[in-house]
Coordinates of C-alpha atoms and ligand atoms in Angstrom, one line a residue:
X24 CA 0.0 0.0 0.0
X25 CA 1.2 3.4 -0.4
X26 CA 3.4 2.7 -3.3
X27 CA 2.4 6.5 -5.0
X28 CA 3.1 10.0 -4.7
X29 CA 0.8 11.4 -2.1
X30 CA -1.9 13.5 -3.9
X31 CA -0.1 16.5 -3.4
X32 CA 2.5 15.8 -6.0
X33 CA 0.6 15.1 -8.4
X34 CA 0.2 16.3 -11.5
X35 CA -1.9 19.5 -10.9
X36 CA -5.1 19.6 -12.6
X37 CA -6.0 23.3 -11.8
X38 CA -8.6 25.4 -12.9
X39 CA -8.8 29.3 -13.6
X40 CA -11.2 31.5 -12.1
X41 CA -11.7 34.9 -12.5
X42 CA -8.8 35.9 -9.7
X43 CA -6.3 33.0 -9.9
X44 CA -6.3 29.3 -9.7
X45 CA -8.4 27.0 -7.9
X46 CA -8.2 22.9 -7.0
X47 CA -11.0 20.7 -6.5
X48 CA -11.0 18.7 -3.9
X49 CA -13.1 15.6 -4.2
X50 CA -14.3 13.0 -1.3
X51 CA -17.1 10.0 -2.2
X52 CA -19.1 8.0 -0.4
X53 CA -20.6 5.0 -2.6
X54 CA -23.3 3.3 -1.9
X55 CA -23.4 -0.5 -3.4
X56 CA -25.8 -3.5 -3.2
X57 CA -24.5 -6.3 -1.8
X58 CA -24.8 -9.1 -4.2
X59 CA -26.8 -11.8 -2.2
X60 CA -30.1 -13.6 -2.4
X61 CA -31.5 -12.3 0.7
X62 CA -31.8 -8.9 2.8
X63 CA -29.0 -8.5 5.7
X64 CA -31.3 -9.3 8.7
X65 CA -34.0 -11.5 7.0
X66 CA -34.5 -14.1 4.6
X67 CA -36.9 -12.4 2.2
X68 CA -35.8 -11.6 -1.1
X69 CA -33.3 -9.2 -2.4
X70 CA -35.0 -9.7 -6.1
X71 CA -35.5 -6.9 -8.4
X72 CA -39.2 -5.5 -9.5
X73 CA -41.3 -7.7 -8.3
X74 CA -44.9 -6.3 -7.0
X75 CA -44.4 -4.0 -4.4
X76 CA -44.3 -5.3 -0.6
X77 CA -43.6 -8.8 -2.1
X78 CA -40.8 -9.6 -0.6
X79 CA -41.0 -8.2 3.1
X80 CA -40.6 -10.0 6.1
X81 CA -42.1 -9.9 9.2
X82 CA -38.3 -7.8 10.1
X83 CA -38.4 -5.7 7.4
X84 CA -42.2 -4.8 8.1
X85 CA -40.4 -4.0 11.8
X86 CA -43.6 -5.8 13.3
X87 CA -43.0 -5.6 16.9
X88 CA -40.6 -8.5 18.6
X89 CA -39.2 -9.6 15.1
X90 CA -35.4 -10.0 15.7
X91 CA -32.8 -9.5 12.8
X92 CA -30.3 -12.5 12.3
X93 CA -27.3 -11.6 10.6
X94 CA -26.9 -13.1 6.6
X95 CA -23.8 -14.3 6.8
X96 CA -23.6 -14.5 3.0
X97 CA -23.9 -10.4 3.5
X98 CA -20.8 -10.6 5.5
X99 CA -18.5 -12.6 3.5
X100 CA -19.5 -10.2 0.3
X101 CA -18.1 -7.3 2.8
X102 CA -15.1 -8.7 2.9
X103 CA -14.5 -10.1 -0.1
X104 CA -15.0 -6.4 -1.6
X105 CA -12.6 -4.7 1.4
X106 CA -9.8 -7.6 0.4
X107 CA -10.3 -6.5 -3.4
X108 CA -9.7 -2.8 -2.6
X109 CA -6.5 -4.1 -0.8
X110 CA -8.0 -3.0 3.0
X111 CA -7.9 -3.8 6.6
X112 CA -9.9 -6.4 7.7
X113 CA -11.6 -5.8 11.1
X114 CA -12.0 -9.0 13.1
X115 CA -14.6 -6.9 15.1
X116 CA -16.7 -4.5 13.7
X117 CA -20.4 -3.1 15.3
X118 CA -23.5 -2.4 14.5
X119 CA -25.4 0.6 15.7
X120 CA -29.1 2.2 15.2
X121 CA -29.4 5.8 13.1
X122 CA -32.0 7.3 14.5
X123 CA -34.6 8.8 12.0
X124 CA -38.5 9.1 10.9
X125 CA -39.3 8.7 7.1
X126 CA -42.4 6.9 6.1
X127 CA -40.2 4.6 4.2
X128 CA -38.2 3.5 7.6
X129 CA -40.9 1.0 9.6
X130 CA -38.0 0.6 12.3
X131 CA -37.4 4.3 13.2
X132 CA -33.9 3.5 12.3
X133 CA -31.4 2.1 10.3
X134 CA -29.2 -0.8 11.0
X135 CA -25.3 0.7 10.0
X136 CA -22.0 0.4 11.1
X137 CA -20.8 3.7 12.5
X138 CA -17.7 3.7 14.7
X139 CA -16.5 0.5 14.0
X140 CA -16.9 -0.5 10.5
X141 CA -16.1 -4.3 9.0
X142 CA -13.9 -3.2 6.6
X143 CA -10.5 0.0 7.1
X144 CA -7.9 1.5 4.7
X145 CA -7.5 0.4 1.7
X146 CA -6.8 2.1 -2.2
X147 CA -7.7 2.0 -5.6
X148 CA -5.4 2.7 -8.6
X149 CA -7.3 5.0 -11.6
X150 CA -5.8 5.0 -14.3
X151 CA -6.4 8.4 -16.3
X152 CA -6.5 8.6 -19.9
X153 CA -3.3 10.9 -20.3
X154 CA -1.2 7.9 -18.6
X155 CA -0.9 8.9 -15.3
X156 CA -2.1 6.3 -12.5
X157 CA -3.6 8.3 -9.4
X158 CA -4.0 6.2 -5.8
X159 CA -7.3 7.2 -3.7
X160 CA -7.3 5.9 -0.6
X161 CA -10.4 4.4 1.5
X162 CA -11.2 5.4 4.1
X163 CA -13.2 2.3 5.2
X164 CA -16.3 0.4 3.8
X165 CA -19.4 -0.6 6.2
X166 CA -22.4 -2.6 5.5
X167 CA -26.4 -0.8 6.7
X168 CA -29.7 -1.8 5.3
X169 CA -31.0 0.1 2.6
X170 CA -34.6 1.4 3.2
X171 CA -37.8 1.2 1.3
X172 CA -39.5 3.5 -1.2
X173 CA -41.9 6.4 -0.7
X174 CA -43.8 6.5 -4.5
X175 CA -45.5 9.8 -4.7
X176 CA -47.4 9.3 -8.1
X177 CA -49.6 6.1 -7.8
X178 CA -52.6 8.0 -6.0
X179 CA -53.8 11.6 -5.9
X180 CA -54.2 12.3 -2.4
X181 CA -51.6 9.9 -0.6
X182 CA -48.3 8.1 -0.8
X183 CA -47.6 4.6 -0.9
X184 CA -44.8 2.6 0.6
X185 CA -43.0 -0.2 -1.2
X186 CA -41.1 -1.9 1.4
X187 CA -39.6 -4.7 -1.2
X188 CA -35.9 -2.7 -0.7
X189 CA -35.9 -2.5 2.5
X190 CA -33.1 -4.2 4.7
X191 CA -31.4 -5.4 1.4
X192 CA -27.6 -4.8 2.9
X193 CA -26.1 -2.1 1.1
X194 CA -21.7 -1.3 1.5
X195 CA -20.9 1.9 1.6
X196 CA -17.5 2.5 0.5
X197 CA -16.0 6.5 1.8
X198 CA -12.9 7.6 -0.1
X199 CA -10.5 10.1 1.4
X200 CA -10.8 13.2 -0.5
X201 CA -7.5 12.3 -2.7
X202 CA -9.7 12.8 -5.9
X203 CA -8.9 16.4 -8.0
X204 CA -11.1 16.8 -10.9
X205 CA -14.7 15.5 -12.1
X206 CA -12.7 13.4 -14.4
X207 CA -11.1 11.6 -12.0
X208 CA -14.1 11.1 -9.7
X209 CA -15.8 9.5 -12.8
X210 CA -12.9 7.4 -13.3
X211 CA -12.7 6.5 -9.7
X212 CA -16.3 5.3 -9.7
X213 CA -15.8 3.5 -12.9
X214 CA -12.8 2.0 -11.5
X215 CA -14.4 0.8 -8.0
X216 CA -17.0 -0.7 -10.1
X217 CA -15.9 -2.9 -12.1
X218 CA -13.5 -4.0 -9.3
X219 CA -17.2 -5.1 -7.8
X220 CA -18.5 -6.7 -10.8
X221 CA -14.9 -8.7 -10.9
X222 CA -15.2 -9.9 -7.0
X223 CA -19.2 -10.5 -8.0
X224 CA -20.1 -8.9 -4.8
X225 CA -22.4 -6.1 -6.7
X226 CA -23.7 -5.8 -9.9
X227 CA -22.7 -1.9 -10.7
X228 CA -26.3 -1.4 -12.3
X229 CA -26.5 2.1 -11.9
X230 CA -29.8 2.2 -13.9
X231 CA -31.6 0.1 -10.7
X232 CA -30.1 2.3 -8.3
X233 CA -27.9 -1.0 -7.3
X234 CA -24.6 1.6 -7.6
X235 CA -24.8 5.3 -6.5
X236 CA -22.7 7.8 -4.9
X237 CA -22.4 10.7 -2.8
X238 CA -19.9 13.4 -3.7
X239 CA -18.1 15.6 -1.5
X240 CA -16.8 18.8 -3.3
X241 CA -14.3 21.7 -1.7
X242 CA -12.6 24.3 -3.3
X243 CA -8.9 25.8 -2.4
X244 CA -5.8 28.1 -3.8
X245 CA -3.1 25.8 -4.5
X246 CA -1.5 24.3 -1.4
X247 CA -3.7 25.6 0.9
X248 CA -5.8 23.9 3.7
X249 CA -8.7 22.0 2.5
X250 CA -12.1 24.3 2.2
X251 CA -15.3 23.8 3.2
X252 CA -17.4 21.0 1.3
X253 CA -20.9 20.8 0.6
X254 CA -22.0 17.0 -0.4
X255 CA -24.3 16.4 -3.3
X256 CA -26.9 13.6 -2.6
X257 CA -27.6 10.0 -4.3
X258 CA -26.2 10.3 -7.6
X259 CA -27.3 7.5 -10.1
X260 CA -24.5 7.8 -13.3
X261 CA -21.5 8.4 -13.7
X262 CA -21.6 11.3 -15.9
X263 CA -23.7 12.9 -13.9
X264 CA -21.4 12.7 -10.9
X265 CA -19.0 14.7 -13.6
X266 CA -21.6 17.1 -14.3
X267 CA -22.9 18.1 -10.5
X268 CA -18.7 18.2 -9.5
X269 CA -18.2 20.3 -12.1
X270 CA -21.2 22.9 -11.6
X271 CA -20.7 22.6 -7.8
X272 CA -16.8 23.7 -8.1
X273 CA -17.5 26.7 -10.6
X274 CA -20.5 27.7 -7.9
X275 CA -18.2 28.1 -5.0
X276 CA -15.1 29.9 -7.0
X277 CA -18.3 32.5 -7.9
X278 CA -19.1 33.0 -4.2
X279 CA -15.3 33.3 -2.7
X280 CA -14.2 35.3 -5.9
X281 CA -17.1 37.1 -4.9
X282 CA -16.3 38.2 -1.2
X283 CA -18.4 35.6 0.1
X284 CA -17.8 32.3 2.6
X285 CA -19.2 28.6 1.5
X286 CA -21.9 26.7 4.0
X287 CA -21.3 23.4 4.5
X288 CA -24.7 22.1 3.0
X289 CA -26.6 19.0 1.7
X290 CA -27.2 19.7 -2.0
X291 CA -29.2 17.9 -5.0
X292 CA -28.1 17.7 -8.1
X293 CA -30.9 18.7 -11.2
X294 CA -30.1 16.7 -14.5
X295 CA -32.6 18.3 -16.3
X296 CA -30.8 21.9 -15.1
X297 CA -27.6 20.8 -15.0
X298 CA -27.2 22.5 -11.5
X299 CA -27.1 21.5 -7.9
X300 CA -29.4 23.2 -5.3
X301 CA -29.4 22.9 -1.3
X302 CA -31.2 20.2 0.4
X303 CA -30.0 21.5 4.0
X304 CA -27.8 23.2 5.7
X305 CA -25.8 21.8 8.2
X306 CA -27.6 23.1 11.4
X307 CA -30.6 21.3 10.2
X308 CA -28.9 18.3 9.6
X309 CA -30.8 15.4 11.6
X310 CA -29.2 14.2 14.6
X311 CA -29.3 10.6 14.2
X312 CA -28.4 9.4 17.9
X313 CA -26.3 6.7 17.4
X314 CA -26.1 3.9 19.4
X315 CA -24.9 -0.2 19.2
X316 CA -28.2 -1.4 18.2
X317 CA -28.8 -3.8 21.7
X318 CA -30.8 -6.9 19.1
X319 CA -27.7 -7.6 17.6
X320 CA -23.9 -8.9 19.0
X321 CA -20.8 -7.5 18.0
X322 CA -19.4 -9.1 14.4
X323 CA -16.5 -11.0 14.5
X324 CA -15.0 -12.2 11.7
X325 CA -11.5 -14.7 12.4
X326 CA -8.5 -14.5 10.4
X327 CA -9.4 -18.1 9.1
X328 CA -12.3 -16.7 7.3
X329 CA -10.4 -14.0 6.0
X330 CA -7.8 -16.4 4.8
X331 CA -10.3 -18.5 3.0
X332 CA -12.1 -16.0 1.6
X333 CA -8.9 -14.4 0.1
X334 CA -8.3 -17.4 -1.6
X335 CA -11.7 -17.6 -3.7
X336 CA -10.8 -13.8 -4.8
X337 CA -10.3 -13.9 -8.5
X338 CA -7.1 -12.1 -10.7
X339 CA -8.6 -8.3 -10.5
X340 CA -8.7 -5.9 -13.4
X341 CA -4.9 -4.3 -12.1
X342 CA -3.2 -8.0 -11.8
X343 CA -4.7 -9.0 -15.3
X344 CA -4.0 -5.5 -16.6
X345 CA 0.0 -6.6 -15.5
X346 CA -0.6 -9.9 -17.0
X347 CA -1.6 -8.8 -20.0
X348 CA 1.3 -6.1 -20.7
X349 CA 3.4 -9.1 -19.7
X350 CA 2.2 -12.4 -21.7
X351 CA 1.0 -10.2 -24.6
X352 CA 3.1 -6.7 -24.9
X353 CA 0.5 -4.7 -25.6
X354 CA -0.1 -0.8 -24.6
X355 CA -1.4 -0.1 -20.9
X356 CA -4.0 1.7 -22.4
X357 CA -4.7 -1.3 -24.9
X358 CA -4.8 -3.7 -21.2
X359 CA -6.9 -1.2 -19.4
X360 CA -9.7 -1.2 -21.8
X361 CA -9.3 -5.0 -22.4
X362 CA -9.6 -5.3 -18.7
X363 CA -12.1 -2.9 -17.8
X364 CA -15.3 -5.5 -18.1
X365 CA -14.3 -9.1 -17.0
X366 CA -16.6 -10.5 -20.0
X367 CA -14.5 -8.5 -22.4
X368 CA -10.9 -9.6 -20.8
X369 CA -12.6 -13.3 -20.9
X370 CA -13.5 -12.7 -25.0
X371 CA -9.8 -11.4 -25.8
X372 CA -8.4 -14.7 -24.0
X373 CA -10.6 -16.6 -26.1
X374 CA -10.1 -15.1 -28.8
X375 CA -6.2 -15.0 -28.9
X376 CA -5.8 -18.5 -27.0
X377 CA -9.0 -20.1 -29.0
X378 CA -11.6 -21.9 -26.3
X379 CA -12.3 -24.5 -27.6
X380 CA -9.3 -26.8 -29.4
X381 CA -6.7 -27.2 -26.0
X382 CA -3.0 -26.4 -27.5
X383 CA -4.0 -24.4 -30.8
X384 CA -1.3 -22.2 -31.3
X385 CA -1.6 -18.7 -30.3
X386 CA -3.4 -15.7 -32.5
X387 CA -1.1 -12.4 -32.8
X388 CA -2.1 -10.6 -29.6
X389 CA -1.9 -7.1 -31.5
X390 CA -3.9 -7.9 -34.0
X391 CA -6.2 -9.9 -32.1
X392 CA -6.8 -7.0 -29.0
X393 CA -7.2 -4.2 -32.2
X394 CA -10.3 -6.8 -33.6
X395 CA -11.5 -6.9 -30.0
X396 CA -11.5 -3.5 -29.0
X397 CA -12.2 -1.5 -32.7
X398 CA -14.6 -3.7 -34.2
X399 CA -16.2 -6.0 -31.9
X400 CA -16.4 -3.6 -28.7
X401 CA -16.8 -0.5 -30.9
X402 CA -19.5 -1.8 -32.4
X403 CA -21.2 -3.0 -29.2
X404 CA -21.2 0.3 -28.1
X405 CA -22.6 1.7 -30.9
X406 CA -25.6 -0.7 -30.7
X407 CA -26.1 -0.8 -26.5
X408 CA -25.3 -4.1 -26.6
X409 CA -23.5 -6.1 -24.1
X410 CA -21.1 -9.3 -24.3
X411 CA -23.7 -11.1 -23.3
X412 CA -25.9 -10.9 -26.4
X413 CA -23.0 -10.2 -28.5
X414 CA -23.9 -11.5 -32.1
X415 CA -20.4 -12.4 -33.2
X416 CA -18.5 -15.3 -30.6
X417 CA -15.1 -15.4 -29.9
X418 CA -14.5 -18.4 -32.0
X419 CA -16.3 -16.7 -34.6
X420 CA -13.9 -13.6 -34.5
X421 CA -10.6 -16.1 -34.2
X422 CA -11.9 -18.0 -37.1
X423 CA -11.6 -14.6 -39.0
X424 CA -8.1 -13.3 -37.2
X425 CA -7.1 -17.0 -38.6
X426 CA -8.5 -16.4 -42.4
X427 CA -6.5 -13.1 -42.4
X428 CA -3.3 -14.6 -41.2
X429 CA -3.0 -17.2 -43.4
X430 CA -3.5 -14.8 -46.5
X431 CA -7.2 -16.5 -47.3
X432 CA -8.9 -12.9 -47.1
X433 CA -7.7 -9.3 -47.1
X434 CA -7.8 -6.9 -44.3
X435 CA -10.7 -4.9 -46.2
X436 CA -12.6 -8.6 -46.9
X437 CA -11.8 -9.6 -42.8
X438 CA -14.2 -6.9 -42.2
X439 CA -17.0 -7.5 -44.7
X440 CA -16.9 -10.9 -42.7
X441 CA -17.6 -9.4 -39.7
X442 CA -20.0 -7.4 -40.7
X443 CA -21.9 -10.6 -42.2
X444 CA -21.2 -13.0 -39.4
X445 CA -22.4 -10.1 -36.9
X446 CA -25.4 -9.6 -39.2
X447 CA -26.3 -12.7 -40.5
X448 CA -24.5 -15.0 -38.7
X449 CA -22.9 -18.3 -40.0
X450 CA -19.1 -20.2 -39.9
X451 CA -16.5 -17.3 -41.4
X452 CA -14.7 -19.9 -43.4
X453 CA -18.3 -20.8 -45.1
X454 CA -18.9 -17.3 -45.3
X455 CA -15.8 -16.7 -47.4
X456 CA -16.1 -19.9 -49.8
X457 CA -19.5 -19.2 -50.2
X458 CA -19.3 -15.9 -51.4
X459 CA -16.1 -16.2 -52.9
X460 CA -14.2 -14.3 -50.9
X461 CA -10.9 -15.7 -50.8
X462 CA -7.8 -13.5 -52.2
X463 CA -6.7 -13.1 -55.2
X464 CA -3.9 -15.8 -55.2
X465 CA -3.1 -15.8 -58.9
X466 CA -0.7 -13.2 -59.9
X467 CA -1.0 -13.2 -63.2
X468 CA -5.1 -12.2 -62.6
X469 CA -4.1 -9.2 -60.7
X470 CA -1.3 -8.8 -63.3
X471 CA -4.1 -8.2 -65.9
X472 CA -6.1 -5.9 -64.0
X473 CA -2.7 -3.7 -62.9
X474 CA -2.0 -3.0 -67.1
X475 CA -6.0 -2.2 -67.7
X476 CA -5.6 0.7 -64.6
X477 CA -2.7 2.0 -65.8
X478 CA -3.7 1.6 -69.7
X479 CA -6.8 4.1 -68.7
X480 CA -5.0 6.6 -66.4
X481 CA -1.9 7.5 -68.6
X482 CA -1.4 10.8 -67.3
X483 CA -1.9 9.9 -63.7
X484 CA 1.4 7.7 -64.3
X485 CA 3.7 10.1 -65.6
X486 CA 2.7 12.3 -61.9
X487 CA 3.5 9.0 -60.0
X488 CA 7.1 9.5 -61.7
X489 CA 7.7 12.5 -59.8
X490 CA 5.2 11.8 -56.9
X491 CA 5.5 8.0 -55.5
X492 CA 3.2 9.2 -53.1
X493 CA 0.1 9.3 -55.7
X494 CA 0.7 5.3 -56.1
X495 CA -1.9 5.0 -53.4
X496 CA -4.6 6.1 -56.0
X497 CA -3.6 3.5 -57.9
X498 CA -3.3 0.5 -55.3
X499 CA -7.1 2.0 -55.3
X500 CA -8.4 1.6 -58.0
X501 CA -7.0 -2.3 -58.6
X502 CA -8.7 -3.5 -54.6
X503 CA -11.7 -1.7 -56.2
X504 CA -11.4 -3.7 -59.7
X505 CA -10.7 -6.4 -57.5
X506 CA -13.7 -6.3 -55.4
X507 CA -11.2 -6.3 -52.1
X508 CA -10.1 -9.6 -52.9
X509 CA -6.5 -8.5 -54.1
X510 CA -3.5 -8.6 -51.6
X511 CA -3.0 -4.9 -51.5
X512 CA 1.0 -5.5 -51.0
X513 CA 1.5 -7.3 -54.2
X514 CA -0.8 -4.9 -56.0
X515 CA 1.6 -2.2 -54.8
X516 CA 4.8 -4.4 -55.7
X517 CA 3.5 -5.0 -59.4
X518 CA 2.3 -0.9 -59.4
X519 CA 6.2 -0.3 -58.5
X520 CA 7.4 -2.3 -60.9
X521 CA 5.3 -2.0 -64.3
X522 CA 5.2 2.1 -63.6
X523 CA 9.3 1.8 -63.0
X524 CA 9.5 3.2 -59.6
Ligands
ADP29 P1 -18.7 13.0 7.8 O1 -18.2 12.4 9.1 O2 -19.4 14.3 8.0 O3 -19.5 12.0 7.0 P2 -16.2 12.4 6.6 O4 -15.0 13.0 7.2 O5 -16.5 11.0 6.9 O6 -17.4 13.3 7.0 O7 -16.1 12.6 5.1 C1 -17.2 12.3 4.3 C2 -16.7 12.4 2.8 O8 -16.3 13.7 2.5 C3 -15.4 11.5 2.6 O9 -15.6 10.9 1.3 C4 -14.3 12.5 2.6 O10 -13.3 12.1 1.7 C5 -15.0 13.7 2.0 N1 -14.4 15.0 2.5 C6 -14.0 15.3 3.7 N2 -13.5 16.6 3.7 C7 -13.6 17.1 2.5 C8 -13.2 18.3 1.8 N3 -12.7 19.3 2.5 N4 -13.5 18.4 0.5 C9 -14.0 17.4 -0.2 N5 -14.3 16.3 0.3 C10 -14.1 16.1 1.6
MG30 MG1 -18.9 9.9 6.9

């Protein structure tokens, strides 16, 4: 731990007011769902959208006398995720009551961990897009139920309760306020989940609310003590977490370039606006009584779980990242996008290794992570797809890696097969007999249709002469006459040598 620069040499990543330069300073607290099939004090059901107050138990319903029982499936998750973000185990760790009245709260409190969480320090490593790896340290990680939900639009007169979330057993992760720009907090978050999604110990859907963050934002001249923050409430994607840090930095420069002080507040962030407003200030900020909540012992957790635990942990996106710079020399930026979704980094091993025939020898891992990443992840993006339903398999894509290495088809020809095979489907070898797609292997073809291009474009040659450069034109105009199915080197090496250049 600790292996980087501490924040403050870093790279600085200032911004420009309207008197001098400002930092952000940038602190989150994330809220994830514990992957797990029941809630973290009863055994009803943690699914997703079913009708509401479906699955409630008698101790989520906080009918009086029900007792909560620890899911020690819940607990394991907890520290499975701390190990991943390299952290301190606690072996004891407490949990208290938060004292507070919503409708959506049938207890009166929450069930968190306050003074003593399960989980201490720990780091992640973000890796920025201009090359530079920044550490952000945690702070610690806790698990709390999550509570129900209050829906306001299902009757005119009255609100309804859907208690089908409550007591599903949330961790929430607290950074240290190491992070500097709204980039970086987006990267951060981006980073933290798909370290989740590797351990399997929460999905990351941000869309159900299953990921979501609170974000901490200060302001201060360069090298000076840290400002006052305000903290801007239950935000559900990551770009607009870049969006409220960046509106909520420019809003305080304006006040202290203005004369004024900033409030230490509770804010919400508007998507439709753009902006944040307050939610409260801190004087009217609850006071939640805290105390060890007397239904439930202390957790203990022994260094034998820990152990075993450690040992089910599989390679992380950083290890694999390493791994993959290693085995297959490729950038770190080609790794880190390789890496970033374990489905992804599973297809690229397929696809260069091949899945299914053991001890087939090994497809050009250049070539093979460019086919990954520009075509078959570029175009996922494009359509909103995910691995999952990905039309094109990674023997599919191997099976065309392997036509273009062996000369069969042409770079150009590779991609009209993907485009079929993602379109149509169907075996790329079949695809390229079948159509007749196989190069031009007969020199004497592509002979013939190198003298009819330069029989037609007599002047063009004589340019060529003083211009080699213009031969492009030329190699052209024979893939064209070729229909793609010429090998574009010798087209250029019989170009070179009928023009005389
Ligand atoms: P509290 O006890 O009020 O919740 P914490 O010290 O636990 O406050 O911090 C909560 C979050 O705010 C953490 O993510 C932390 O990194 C962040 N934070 C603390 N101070 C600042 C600051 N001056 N600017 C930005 N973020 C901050
Ligand atoms: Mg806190």
């Amino acid at each position: 731990m600790h292996t980087m620069d501490p924040p403050a040499q870093r790279k600085s990543k200032l911004i420009r007011g309207a008197a001098g330069a400002w930092e952000v300073v940038i602190g989150m607290e994330v809220h994830a769902q514990v992957t797990s099939r029941a809630k973290l004090f009863s055994g009803a059901s943690t699914e997703f959208g079913g009708a509401p107050n479906s699955h409630v138990s008698l101790v989520d319903a906080a009918m009086p006398g029900m007792l909560p029982v620890i899911n020690a499936e819940c607990v394991r998750q907890a520290v499975r995720t701390g190990l991943g973000l390299k952290a301190r185990i606690n072996a004891r760790s407490v949990f208290d009551r938060k004292n507070y009245f919503y409708p959506d709260l049938p207890q009166g409190y929450q069930i968190s961990q306050y003074k003593s969480p399960i989980v201490g320090e720990g780091e992640v490593l973000v890796d920025m897009p201009d090359g530079e790896t920044v550490r952000i340290g945690i702070e610690r990680l806790h698990l709390e139920q999550d509570a129900g939900k209050s829906l306001h639009e299902q009757h005119p007169a009255m609100s309804l309760v859907d208690l089908n979330r409550a007591g599903v057993a949330l961790m929430e992760i607290v950074s240290r306020p190491d992070l500097r720009s709204a980039e970086e907090a987006k990267a951060f978050l981006g980073k933290l989940r798909a370290i989740l999604r590797y351990l399997g110990t929460c999905d990351g859907d941000m869309e159900k609310g299953h990921l979501r963050a609170d974000v901490n934002v200060s302001v201060r001249r360069p090298g000076a003590e840290f400002g006052t923050r305000c903290e801007i409430k239950n935000l559900n994607s990551i770009r607009f977490i870049g969006q409220a840090i960046e509106h909520e930095a420019w809003r305080q420069i304006g006040i202290i370039e203005d004369g004024g002080t900033i409030a230490q507040e509770t804010r919400l962030f508007d998507p439709d606006k753009g902006e944040t407003r307050s939610m409260r200030s801190k004087e009217e900020s609850p006071d939640y009584r805290y105390f060890p909540d007397p239904d439930l012992l202390p957790l203990d957790v022994s260094p034998s779980l820990v152990d075993d635990l450690r040992k089910t942990l599989p390679e992380l996106p950083d290890e694999k990242k390493a791994r993959y710079m290693r085995d297959y020399a490729l950038s770190a930026y080609d790794c880190g996008v390789l890496v970033a979704e374990r489905a992804l980094a599973e297809f690229f091993e397929a696809v260069v290794n091949g899945s299914e025939t053991a001890g087939k020898s090994r497809r050009e891992p250049k070539l093979a992570a460019n086919w990954v990443i520009n075509e078959f992840l570029g175009r996922l993006n494009r359509e909103g797809r995910d691995i999952a339903t990905a039309p094109v398999s990674a023997a599919q894509l191997g099976a065309i890696l392997d036509l273009l290495a062996d000369g069969t088809i042409s770079g150009k020809i590779a991609k009209d097969v993907f485009e079929i095979a993602w379109t149509e489907g169907g075996d790329p070898r079949e695809i390229v007999d079948g159509r007749g797609l196989r190069q031009m292997t007969d020199v004497s073809a592509i002979e013939k249709l190198v003298d009819d291009i330069l029989a037609r474009n007599s002047a063009k040659v004589a340019n060529v002469k003083t211009n080699p450069k213009a031969i492009g034109w030329f190699v052209g105009q024979v893939m064209k006459a070729s229909g793609g199915k010429a090998n574009p080197q010798t087209v250029n090496d019989l170009l070179r040598k009928r023009i005389g250049i």
